[in-house]
mmCIF file of C-alpha atoms and ligand atoms in Angstrom:
data_model
loop_
_atom_site.group_PDB
_atom_site.id
_atom_site.type_symbol
_atom_site.label_atom_id
_atom_site.label_comp_id
_atom_site.label_asym_id
_atom_site.label_seq_id
_atom_site.Cartn_x
_atom_site.Cartn_y
_atom_site.Cartn_z
ATOM 1 C CA MET A 125 61.371 81.790 -94.529
ATOM 2 C CA GLN A 126 60.859 78.185 -93.349
ATOM 3 C CA PRO A 127 60.378 77.391 -89.739
ATOM 4 C CA GLN A 128 62.881 75.789 -87.665
ATOM 5 C CA ALA A 129 62.862 72.236 -86.627
ATOM 6 C CA ILE A 130 64.478 72.996 -83.304
ATOM 7 C CA ALA A 131 64.511 76.129 -80.845
ATOM 8 C CA TRP A 132 65.621 77.236 -77.471
ATOM 9 C CA VAL A 133 63.381 79.479 -75.462
ATOM 10 C CA ASP A 134 65.027 80.402 -72.370
ATOM 11 C CA GLY A 135 62.042 81.353 -70.224
ATOM 12 C CA ARG A 136 63.910 81.741 -67.022
ATOM 13 C CA SER A 137 63.094 85.682 -66.286
ATOM 14 C CA ASP A 138 59.044 85.122 -65.892
ATOM 15 C CA GLY A 139 59.759 81.987 -63.907
ATOM 16 C CA ARG A 140 58.832 79.340 -66.386
ATOM 17 C CA PRO A 141 61.132 76.679 -67.133
ATOM 18 C CA ALA A 142 63.192 77.226 -70.637
ATOM 19 C CA VAL A 143 62.107 74.725 -73.316
ATOM 20 C CA LEU A 144 63.291 73.209 -76.277
ATOM 21 C CA ARG A 145 60.838 73.965 -78.883
ATOM 22 C CA LEU A 146 60.077 70.943 -81.558
ATOM 23 C CA LEU A 147 58.133 71.555 -84.794
ATOM 24 C CA ASP A 148 56.206 68.193 -84.517
ATOM 25 C CA GLN A 149 56.875 66.787 -87.702
ATOM 26 C CA THR A 150 54.651 63.929 -87.372
ATOM 27 C CA ARG A 151 51.795 66.331 -87.832
ATOM 28 C CA LEU A 152 53.419 67.839 -91.318
ATOM 29 C CA PRO A 153 52.247 68.877 -93.581
ATOM 30 C CA HIS A 154 48.794 69.802 -92.829
ATOM 31 C CA THR A 155 48.984 71.049 -89.223
ATOM 32 C CA GLN A 156 52.103 73.232 -88.101
ATOM 33 C CA GLU A 157 52.123 72.669 -84.111
ATOM 34 C CA TYR A 158 54.909 72.789 -81.526
ATOM 35 C CA LEU A 159 56.033 70.931 -78.670
ATOM 36 C CA ASP A 160 57.655 72.405 -75.906
ATOM 37 C CA VAL A 161 59.579 69.964 -74.192
ATOM 38 C CA THR A 162 60.848 70.582 -70.735
ATOM 39 C CA THR A 163 61.836 67.049 -69.385
ATOM 40 C CA VAL A 164 63.876 64.257 -70.559
ATOM 41 C CA ALA A 165 61.066 61.684 -70.607
ATOM 42 C CA ASP A 166 59.215 63.912 -72.925
ATOM 43 C CA LEU A 167 62.325 64.607 -75.269
ATOM 44 C CA VAL A 168 63.011 60.787 -75.700
ATOM 45 C CA ASP A 169 59.617 60.197 -76.572
ATOM 46 C CA ALA A 170 59.623 63.187 -79.273
ATOM 47 C CA VAL A 171 62.793 61.397 -80.713
ATOM 48 C CA GLN A 172 61.613 58.165 -80.691
ATOM 49 C CA ARG A 173 57.980 59.282 -82.473
ATOM 50 C CA LEU A 174 60.127 61.420 -85.008
ATOM 51 C CA ALA A 175 58.306 64.277 -83.981
ATOM 52 C CA VAL A 176 62.141 65.468 -84.378
ATOM 53 C CA ARG A 177 64.455 63.633 -86.569
ATOM 54 C CA GLY A 178 67.016 63.900 -89.137
ATOM 55 C CA ALA A 179 70.509 63.291 -88.210
ATOM 56 C CA PRO A 180 71.754 67.204 -87.882
ATOM 57 C CA ALA A 181 68.803 67.862 -85.968
ATOM 58 C CA LEU A 182 69.231 65.498 -83.458
ATOM 59 C CA GLY A 183 72.873 66.410 -83.072
ATOM 60 C CA GLY A 184 71.110 69.964 -81.747
ATOM 61 C CA VAL A 185 68.805 67.849 -79.765
ATOM 62 C CA GLY A 186 71.616 66.053 -78.027
ATOM 63 C CA ALA A 187 73.262 68.981 -77.067
ATOM 64 C CA LEU A 188 70.235 71.019 -75.761
ATOM 65 C CA GLY A 189 69.111 67.552 -74.508
ATOM 66 C CA VAL A 190 71.770 68.039 -71.787
ATOM 67 C CA VAL A 191 70.557 71.405 -70.529
ATOM 68 C CA ILE A 192 66.949 70.036 -70.181
ATOM 69 C CA ALA A 193 68.456 67.076 -68.096
ATOM 70 C CA MET A 194 70.475 69.453 -65.945
ATOM 71 C CA ASP A 195 67.475 71.795 -65.461
ATOM 72 C CA GLU A 196 65.030 69.121 -64.748
ATOM 73 C CA ALA A 197 67.724 67.610 -62.227
ATOM 74 C CA ALA A 198 67.817 70.992 -60.440
ATOM 75 C CA ARG A 199 63.774 71.041 -60.400
ATOM 76 C CA SER A 200 63.339 67.744 -59.121
ATOM 77 C CA GLY A 201 66.396 67.619 -56.706
ATOM 78 C CA TRP A 202 68.105 64.557 -58.535
ATOM 79 C CA SER A 203 71.423 63.125 -57.688
ATOM 80 C CA PRO A 204 74.253 64.017 -59.872
ATOM 81 C CA ALA A 205 74.035 59.877 -61.033
ATOM 82 C CA GLN A 206 70.236 60.433 -61.701
ATOM 83 C CA ARG A 207 70.905 63.736 -63.917
ATOM 84 C CA ASP A 208 73.883 61.444 -65.786
ATOM 85 C CA GLU A 209 71.380 58.666 -66.409
ATOM 86 C CA ALA A 210 68.891 61.182 -67.847
ATOM 87 C CA ILE A 211 71.874 62.313 -70.190
ATOM 88 C CA ALA A 212 72.380 58.587 -71.013
ATOM 89 C CA ALA A 213 68.899 58.259 -72.290
ATOM 90 C CA VAL A 214 69.042 61.386 -74.426
ATOM 91 C CA ARG A 215 72.236 59.892 -76.051
ATOM 92 C CA THR A 216 70.952 56.604 -76.823
ATOM 93 C CA ALA A 217 67.406 57.546 -77.723
ATOM 94 C CA ARG A 218 67.949 56.352 -81.257
ATOM 95 C CA PRO A 219 70.884 54.415 -82.280
ATOM 96 C CA THR A 220 71.834 54.956 -85.618
ATOM 97 C CA ALA A 221 72.310 58.738 -86.503
ATOM 98 C CA VAL A 222 75.785 59.307 -84.876
ATOM 99 C CA ASN A 223 74.927 63.094 -84.502
ATOM 100 C CA LEU A 224 72.534 62.451 -81.354
ATOM 101 C CA ALA A 225 75.329 60.875 -79.233
ATOM 102 C CA TRP A 226 77.860 63.455 -80.788
ATOM 103 C CA GLY A 227 75.857 66.429 -79.790
ATOM 104 C CA VAL A 228 75.672 65.340 -76.272
ATOM 105 C CA ASP A 229 79.232 64.383 -76.302
ATOM 106 C CA GLU A 230 80.138 68.215 -77.498
ATOM 107 C CA VAL A 231 78.728 69.704 -74.485
ATOM 108 C CA LEU A 232 79.739 67.293 -71.666
ATOM 109 C CA PRO A 233 83.027 68.497 -71.102
ATOM 110 C CA HIS A 234 81.194 71.904 -70.101
ATOM 111 C CA LEU A 235 79.363 70.194 -67.165
ATOM 112 C CA PRO A 236 81.564 71.269 -64.384
ATOM 113 C CA GLN A 237 81.281 74.854 -65.538
ATOM 114 C CA GLY A 238 77.563 74.483 -65.177
ATOM 115 C CA ARG A 239 74.611 75.026 -66.979
ATOM 116 C CA ASP A 240 75.043 78.527 -68.803
ATOM 117 C CA ALA A 241 78.181 77.053 -70.030
ATOM 118 C CA VAL A 242 76.700 74.028 -71.349
ATOM 119 C CA LEU A 243 74.005 76.014 -72.931
ATOM 120 C CA ALA A 244 76.325 78.324 -74.519
ATOM 121 C CA ALA A 245 78.170 75.109 -75.882
ATOM 122 C CA ALA A 246 74.743 73.627 -77.324
ATOM 123 C CA VAL A 247 73.788 76.937 -78.771
ATOM 124 C CA ASP A 248 77.004 76.824 -80.545
ATOM 125 C CA VAL A 249 76.622 73.478 -81.878
ATOM 126 C CA VAL A 250 73.233 74.618 -83.606
ATOM 127 C CA ARG A 251 74.851 77.486 -84.965
ATOM 128 C CA ALA A 252 77.672 75.400 -86.461
ATOM 129 C CA ASP A 253 75.304 73.145 -88.224
ATOM 130 C CA GLY A 254 73.860 75.961 -89.967
ATOM 131 C CA GLU A 255 77.018 77.180 -91.161
ATOM 132 C CA ALA A 256 78.265 73.547 -92.053
ATOM 133 C CA ASN A 257 75.024 73.099 -94.073
ATOM 134 C CA ARG A 258 75.367 76.053 -96.017
ATOM 135 C CA GLU A 259 79.183 75.598 -97.047
ATOM 136 C CA LEU A 260 78.805 71.829 -97.826
ATOM 137 C CA SER A 261 75.439 72.865 -100.153
ATOM 138 C CA ARG A 262 77.928 75.717 -101.940
ATOM 139 C CA LEU A 263 80.585 72.734 -102.286
ATOM 140 C CA GLY A 264 78.139 70.200 -103.444
ATOM 141 C CA ALA A 265 76.667 72.321 -105.930
ATOM 142 C CA LYS A 266 79.519 73.311 -107.439
ATOM 143 C CA TRP A 267 81.200 69.442 -107.673
ATOM 144 C CA LEU A 268 77.790 68.254 -109.114
ATOM 145 C CA ARG A 269 77.661 70.807 -111.818
ATOM 146 C CA ALA A 270 81.128 70.160 -113.043
ATOM 147 C CA ARG A 271 80.480 66.271 -112.804
ATOM 148 C CA VAL A 272 77.494 66.329 -114.690
ATOM 149 C CA GLY A 273 78.827 68.587 -117.108
ATOM 150 C CA VAL A 274 75.804 69.544 -119.246
ATOM 151 C CA ASP A 275 74.400 73.083 -119.820
ATOM 152 C CA ARG A 276 70.790 73.018 -118.559
ATOM 153 C CA PRO A 277 69.279 72.853 -115.185
ATOM 154 C CA LEU A 278 69.565 69.180 -113.663
ATOM 155 C CA ARG A 279 67.143 66.782 -112.752
ATOM 156 C CA VAL A 280 68.018 65.067 -109.163
ATOM 157 C CA LEU A 281 66.533 62.354 -107.191
ATOM 158 C CA THR A 282 66.270 62.723 -103.515
ATOM 159 C CA HIS A 283 64.794 60.227 -100.788
ATOM 160 C CA CYS A 284 63.610 60.879 -97.065
ATOM 161 C CA ASN A 285 63.881 64.533 -95.928
ATOM 162 C CA THR A 286 67.314 66.148 -95.581
ATOM 163 C CA GLY A 287 66.238 69.977 -95.409
ATOM 164 C CA VAL A 288 65.492 72.660 -92.934
ATOM 165 C CA LEU A 289 63.328 70.225 -91.101
ATOM 166 C CA ALA A 290 66.152 67.663 -90.749
ATOM 167 C CA THR A 291 68.919 70.153 -89.513
ATOM 168 C CA THR A 292 69.151 73.326 -87.793
ATOM 169 C CA SER A 293 68.789 75.323 -90.942
ATOM 170 C CA TRP A 294 69.229 74.943 -94.498
ATOM 171 C CA GLY A 295 69.570 71.326 -95.222
ATOM 172 C CA THR A 296 72.047 69.057 -96.447
ATOM 173 C CA ALA A 297 71.230 67.022 -99.831
ATOM 174 C CA LEU A 298 68.237 69.299 -99.747
ATOM 175 C CA GLY A 299 70.632 72.229 -99.245
ATOM 176 C CA ILE A 300 72.414 71.381 -102.462
ATOM 177 C CA VAL A 301 68.982 71.353 -104.188
ATOM 178 C CA ARG A 302 68.564 74.840 -102.878
ATOM 179 C CA GLN A 303 71.523 76.032 -103.732
ATOM 180 C CA LEU A 304 71.544 74.826 -107.460
ATOM 181 C CA ALA A 305 67.700 76.270 -107.496
ATOM 182 C CA ALA A 306 69.173 79.695 -106.440
ATOM 183 C CA GLU A 307 71.712 79.152 -109.340
ATOM 184 C CA ARG A 308 68.772 78.577 -111.765
ATOM 185 C CA ALA A 309 70.247 75.175 -111.733
ATOM 186 C CA ILE A 310 67.264 72.729 -111.048
ATOM 187 C CA GLU A 311 64.715 71.559 -113.907
ATOM 188 C CA LEU A 312 63.187 68.860 -111.520
ATOM 189 C CA VAL A 313 63.279 67.213 -108.051
ATOM 190 C CA TYR A 314 62.398 63.510 -107.835
ATOM 191 C CA VAL A 315 61.000 63.130 -104.547
ATOM 192 C CA ASP A 316 60.757 59.337 -102.912
ATOM 193 C CA GLU A 317 57.885 59.130 -100.788
ATOM 194 C CA THR A 318 59.558 57.407 -98.241
ATOM 195 C CA ARG A 319 57.840 54.520 -96.605
ATOM 196 C CA PRO A 320 56.751 53.574 -94.135
ATOM 197 C CA LEU A 321 56.384 57.177 -92.614
ATOM 198 C CA LEU A 322 56.724 59.316 -95.546
ATOM 199 C CA GLN A 323 59.161 61.760 -94.740
ATOM 200 C CA GLY A 324 59.483 62.449 -98.470
ATOM 201 C CA ALA A 325 55.786 62.779 -99.377
ATOM 202 C CA ARG A 326 55.152 64.708 -96.194
ATOM 203 C CA LEU A 327 58.375 66.909 -95.566
ATOM 204 C CA THR A 328 60.274 66.996 -98.317
ATOM 205 C CA ALA A 329 57.875 67.879 -100.707
ATOM 206 C CA TRP A 330 56.554 70.463 -98.368
ATOM 207 C CA GLU A 331 60.013 72.310 -98.386
ATOM 208 C CA LEU A 332 59.905 72.128 -102.036
ATOM 209 C CA ALA A 333 56.648 73.752 -102.256
ATOM 210 C CA GLN A 334 57.671 76.341 -99.992
ATOM 211 C CA GLU A 335 60.716 77.047 -101.832
ATOM 212 C CA GLN A 336 58.851 76.829 -105.120
ATOM 213 C CA ILE A 337 61.368 74.516 -106.491
ATOM 214 C CA PRO A 338 59.668 71.984 -109.152
ATOM 215 C CA TYR A 339 58.971 68.436 -107.993
ATOM 216 C CA VAL A 340 57.315 65.178 -108.227
ATOM 217 C CA VAL A 341 56.527 62.775 -105.721
ATOM 218 C CA GLN A 342 57.069 59.025 -106.608
ATOM 219 C CA ALA A 343 56.790 55.589 -105.110
ATOM 220 C CA ASP A 344 59.809 54.202 -103.615
ATOM 221 C CA GLY A 345 59.318 51.584 -105.946
ATOM 222 C CA ALA A 346 59.513 53.961 -109.105
ATOM 223 C CA ALA A 347 62.884 55.278 -108.157
ATOM 224 C CA ALA A 348 65.156 52.653 -110.055
ATOM 225 C CA SER A 349 62.873 52.494 -113.424
ATOM 226 C CA THR A 350 62.868 56.327 -113.152
ATOM 227 C CA ILE A 351 66.859 56.400 -113.134
ATOM 228 C CA LEU A 352 67.389 53.875 -115.724
ATOM 229 C CA ARG A 353 64.977 55.442 -118.114
ATOM 230 C CA GLY A 354 67.603 58.183 -118.238
ATOM 231 C CA LEU A 355 65.183 60.691 -116.307
ATOM 232 C CA VAL A 356 67.640 61.726 -113.867
ATOM 233 C CA ASP A 357 71.201 63.146 -113.884
ATOM 234 C CA ALA A 358 72.163 62.542 -109.970
ATOM 235 C CA VAL A 359 71.049 61.171 -106.926
ATOM 236 C CA LEU A 360 71.370 63.195 -103.792
ATOM 237 C CA ILE A 361 71.117 61.929 -100.134
ATOM 238 C CA GLY A 362 71.854 62.394 -96.710
ATOM 239 C CA ALA A 363 73.612 60.439 -94.080
ATOM 240 C CA ASP A 364 73.132 59.569 -90.681
ATOM 241 C CA ARG A 365 76.499 57.872 -90.016
ATOM 242 C CA ILE A 366 79.521 57.745 -92.301
ATOM 243 C CA ALA A 367 82.030 55.324 -91.495
ATOM 244 C CA ARG A 368 85.678 56.129 -92.049
ATOM 245 C CA SER A 369 85.687 54.122 -95.117
ATOM 246 C CA GLY A 370 82.869 56.101 -96.705
ATOM 247 C CA ASP A 371 80.182 53.381 -96.082
ATOM 248 C CA THR A 372 77.024 55.344 -95.574
ATOM 249 C CA ALA A 373 73.733 54.632 -93.108
ATOM 250 C CA ASN A 374 70.800 56.432 -94.507
ATOM 251 C CA LYS A 375 67.154 56.037 -94.459
ATOM 252 C CA ILE A 376 66.212 52.606 -95.843
ATOM 253 C CA GLY A 377 65.885 52.258 -99.675
ATOM 254 C CA SER A 378 69.227 54.363 -100.128
ATOM 255 C CA VAL A 379 71.335 51.415 -101.305
ATOM 256 C CA GLY A 380 68.952 50.503 -103.918
ATOM 257 C CA LEU A 381 69.191 54.147 -105.245
ATOM 258 C CA ALA A 382 73.026 53.658 -105.241
ATOM 259 C CA LEU A 383 72.720 50.373 -107.172
ATOM 260 C CA ALA A 384 70.637 51.916 -109.984
ATOM 261 C CA ALA A 385 72.753 55.187 -110.020
ATOM 262 C CA ARG A 386 75.643 52.904 -110.880
ATOM 263 C CA GLU A 387 73.882 50.748 -113.499
ATOM 264 C CA ALA A 388 72.703 54.208 -114.984
ATOM 265 C CA GLY A 389 76.340 55.706 -114.974
ATOM 266 C CA ILE A 390 75.075 58.730 -112.923
ATOM 267 C CA PRO A 391 76.602 59.966 -109.738
ATOM 268 C CA PHE A 392 75.378 59.049 -106.172
ATOM 269 C CA VAL A 393 76.434 61.944 -103.909
ATOM 270 C CA VAL A 394 76.253 61.782 -99.793
ATOM 271 C CA ALA A 395 75.878 64.930 -98.265
ATOM 272 C CA ALA A 396 76.561 65.454 -94.569
ATOM 273 C CA PRO A 397 78.209 67.919 -91.986
ATOM 274 C CA TRP A 398 81.281 66.926 -90.564
ATOM 275 C CA SER A 399 79.654 65.656 -87.146
ATOM 276 C CA THR A 400 77.938 62.652 -89.195
ATOM 277 C CA VAL A 401 81.178 61.343 -89.950
ATOM 278 C CA ASP A 402 82.207 58.663 -87.412
ATOM 279 C CA LEU A 403 85.862 58.172 -88.069
ATOM 280 C CA ALA A 404 85.735 55.375 -85.001
ATOM 281 C CA THR A 405 83.628 53.264 -87.164
ATOM 282 C CA ALA A 406 85.704 51.469 -89.447
ATOM 283 C CA ASP A 407 83.134 50.315 -92.115
ATOM 284 C CA GLY A 408 79.504 49.762 -92.435
ATOM 285 C CA SER A 409 79.375 46.512 -91.027
ATOM 286 C CA GLN A 410 79.856 47.831 -87.432
ATOM 287 C CA ILE A 411 76.850 50.159 -87.915
ATOM 288 C CA HIS A 412 73.853 49.509 -85.452
ATOM 289 C CA ILE A 413 70.648 49.613 -87.736
ATOM 290 C CA GLU A 414 67.581 50.836 -85.668
ATOM 291 C CA MET A 415 64.523 48.203 -86.086
ATOM 292 C CA ARG A 416 61.236 49.863 -85.766
ATOM 293 C CA ASP A 417 57.815 48.387 -84.917
ATOM 294 C CA GLY A 418 56.712 46.328 -87.901
ATOM 295 C CA ALA A 419 53.077 47.808 -87.156
ATOM 296 C CA GLU A 420 54.426 51.198 -89.202
ATOM 297 C CA VAL A 421 55.044 49.005 -92.295
ATOM 298 C CA CYS A 422 51.538 46.993 -91.908
ATOM 299 C CA THR A 423 49.686 50.251 -91.579
ATOM 300 C CA PHE A 424 49.343 53.247 -93.982
ATOM 301 C CA LEU A 425 48.606 56.336 -92.041
ATOM 302 C CA GLY A 426 47.502 54.898 -89.056
ATOM 303 C CA THR A 427 45.049 52.285 -90.895
ATOM 304 C CA GLN A 428 45.903 48.669 -90.777
ATOM 305 C CA VAL A 429 46.375 47.432 -94.719
ATOM 306 C CA CYS A 430 47.704 44.143 -93.833
ATOM 307 C CA PRO A 431 45.681 40.914 -93.007
ATOM 308 C CA PRO A 432 45.466 40.704 -89.275
ATOM 309 C CA GLY A 433 48.672 38.881 -87.955
ATOM 310 C CA ALA A 434 50.933 40.086 -90.643
ATOM 311 C CA VAL A 435 54.406 40.568 -89.419
ATOM 312 C CA GLY A 436 55.965 43.896 -90.429
ATOM 313 C CA PHE A 437 59.971 43.903 -91.178
ATOM 314 C CA ASN A 438 60.848 47.347 -90.333
ATOM 315 C CA PRO A 439 64.958 48.206 -90.339
ATOM 316 C CA ALA A 440 64.666 52.340 -90.443
ATOM 317 C CA PHE A 441 68.312 52.619 -92.540
ATOM 318 C CA ASP A 442 70.460 50.728 -94.870
ATOM 319 C CA VAL A 443 73.952 50.788 -95.445
ATOM 320 C CA THR A 444 75.324 51.750 -99.005
ATOM 321 C CA PRO A 445 78.715 50.680 -99.305
ATOM 322 C CA ALA A 446 81.743 53.042 -100.230
ATOM 323 C CA ARG A 447 82.120 51.646 -103.707
ATOM 324 C CA LEU A 448 78.873 52.847 -104.703
ATOM 325 C CA ILE A 449 79.443 56.568 -103.511
ATOM 326 C CA ASP A 450 80.802 58.670 -105.954
ATOM 327 C CA ALA A 451 80.892 61.682 -103.665
ATOM 328 C CA VAL A 452 80.712 62.565 -99.725
ATOM 329 C CA VAL A 453 80.149 66.163 -99.423
ATOM 330 C CA THR A 454 80.789 67.622 -95.927
ATOM 331 C CA GLU A 455 81.949 71.329 -95.217
ATOM 332 C CA ARG A 456 85.489 70.315 -95.285
ATOM 333 C CA GLY A 457 85.514 69.121 -98.693
ATOM 334 C CA VAL A 458 84.514 66.397 -101.028
ATOM 335 C CA VAL A 459 85.940 62.887 -100.955
ATOM 336 C CA CYS A 460 85.285 60.264 -103.425
ATOM 337 C CA PRO A 461 84.915 56.965 -101.873
ATOM 338 C CA ASN A 462 84.408 54.901 -104.916
ATOM 339 C CA ARG A 463 88.142 55.865 -105.955
ATOM 340 C CA GLY A 464 89.236 54.444 -102.399
ATOM 341 C CA GLU A 465 89.414 58.048 -100.711
ATOM 342 C CA ASP A 466 88.397 57.508 -97.365
ATOM 343 C CA LEU A 467 87.232 60.124 -94.768
ATOM 344 C CA SER A 468 90.304 60.092 -92.664
ATOM 345 C CA THR A 469 91.977 62.305 -95.367
ATOM 346 C CA LEU A 470 89.696 65.257 -94.672
ATOM 347 C CA ALA A 471 90.295 64.971 -90.929
ATOM 348 C CA GLU A 472 94.175 65.132 -91.340
ATOM 349 C CA GLN A 473 93.307 68.136 -93.605
ATOM 350 C CA ALA A 474 91.571 70.017 -91.099
ATOM 351 C CA GLU A 475 93.750 68.777 -88.240
ATOM 352 C CA LYS A 476 96.574 70.310 -90.460
ATOM 353 C CA SER A 477 94.988 73.521 -90.904
ATOM 354 C CA ALA A 478 93.996 73.943 -87.117
ATOM 355 C CA ALA A 479 97.691 73.577 -86.368
ATOM 356 C CA GLY A 480 98.361 76.537 -88.930
HETATM 357 O O1 MRU B 1081 64.150 58.264 -89.294
HETATM 358 P P1 MRU B 1081 64.761 59.810 -89.993
HETATM 359 O O2 MRU B 1081 63.426 60.262 -90.594
HETATM 360 O O3 MRU B 1081 65.361 60.278 -88.738
HETATM 361 O O4 MRU B 1081 65.562 59.535 -91.126
HETATM 362 C C1 MRU B 1081 66.539 60.753 -91.599
HETATM 363 C C2 MRU B 1081 67.298 60.174 -92.683
HETATM 364 O O5 MRU B 1081 67.410 58.954 -92.861
HETATM 365 C C3 MRU B 1081 68.026 61.271 -93.222
HETATM 366 O O6 MRU B 1081 68.333 61.349 -94.629
HETATM 367 C C4 MRU B 1081 69.419 61.527 -92.638
HETATM 368 O O7 MRU B 1081 69.216 61.744 -90.946
HETATM 369 C C5 MRU B 1081 70.267 62.783 -92.995
HETATM 370 S S1 MRU B 1081 69.229 64.340 -92.642
HETATM 371 C C6 MRU B 1081 70.179 65.469 -93.182
#
């Protein structure tokens, strides 16, 4: 059983404050340690250090972060304005993954009903993410097997970490891999190491090892060549924000994989829950890309590798244009941006089915 990235521990009956328990991902794979967060300052710090990370997990953090802010406000005697400022700090702790702000916005309408109503809504956000991941994984596996159309297990390449650790449970792109593995349809997973913070080498490899899914870790620079040598049947990535056009922000390095996949004629698939789709953003040019400290690039596992004074350039994400994306898989269905389909198609379908 894989550990959860985030969990709510409501300890008020024994007088202790409720905590948001985070598996500290900066310590993995060697140390499995939890952070019990009770203050907004600690929560924002954990998000910015990537102790908790991955867009869908950040959705849960945003929603439960509102309860942390309400509890801290009650303990510390904050005014409503101070509480709202703290909630805004959670909402904006990282800019690219839309899920963080989305999670906050999902529960805010419950604020007038009080803390327990907000908590119930936040728990629902977490539950719904797990369900969405399982559904999109089933849809993605089915789509991919039909699209690749070979009668043998698949060789897939993935980037960053999109598994249990990046979500509330199961995973997105890695969820599709898990689904395929359950169907005995995975031969090998090429795991990009994902410099500079090694989410692939540290986290994805750890998850695949636990699941006993065959994998190899490669340097990010090896990926295009692996694809062009014909060793890969499909590239599967997650997303931090998908614009209405299908343009997709994801971990830096993703767009290069899309270009290589197009050249090789293999499918490039983006998998994400609907909470990662941002219909208010028309296209990728409007997505704010987080710039992180250049020191992360100039060091390796905390050791300086560049000459003194070297300046690191460290965009955390890039944007893959819709025309290079064969499929965006969400729990609502699959759209093919490279064929001109945009995400509003799925929104309209969902509205129609909700209306009965
Ligand atoms: O900087 P990170 O580790 O939060 O970046 C995460 C990614 O880019 C993931 O691919 C994305 O959030 C999707 S997670 C299912």
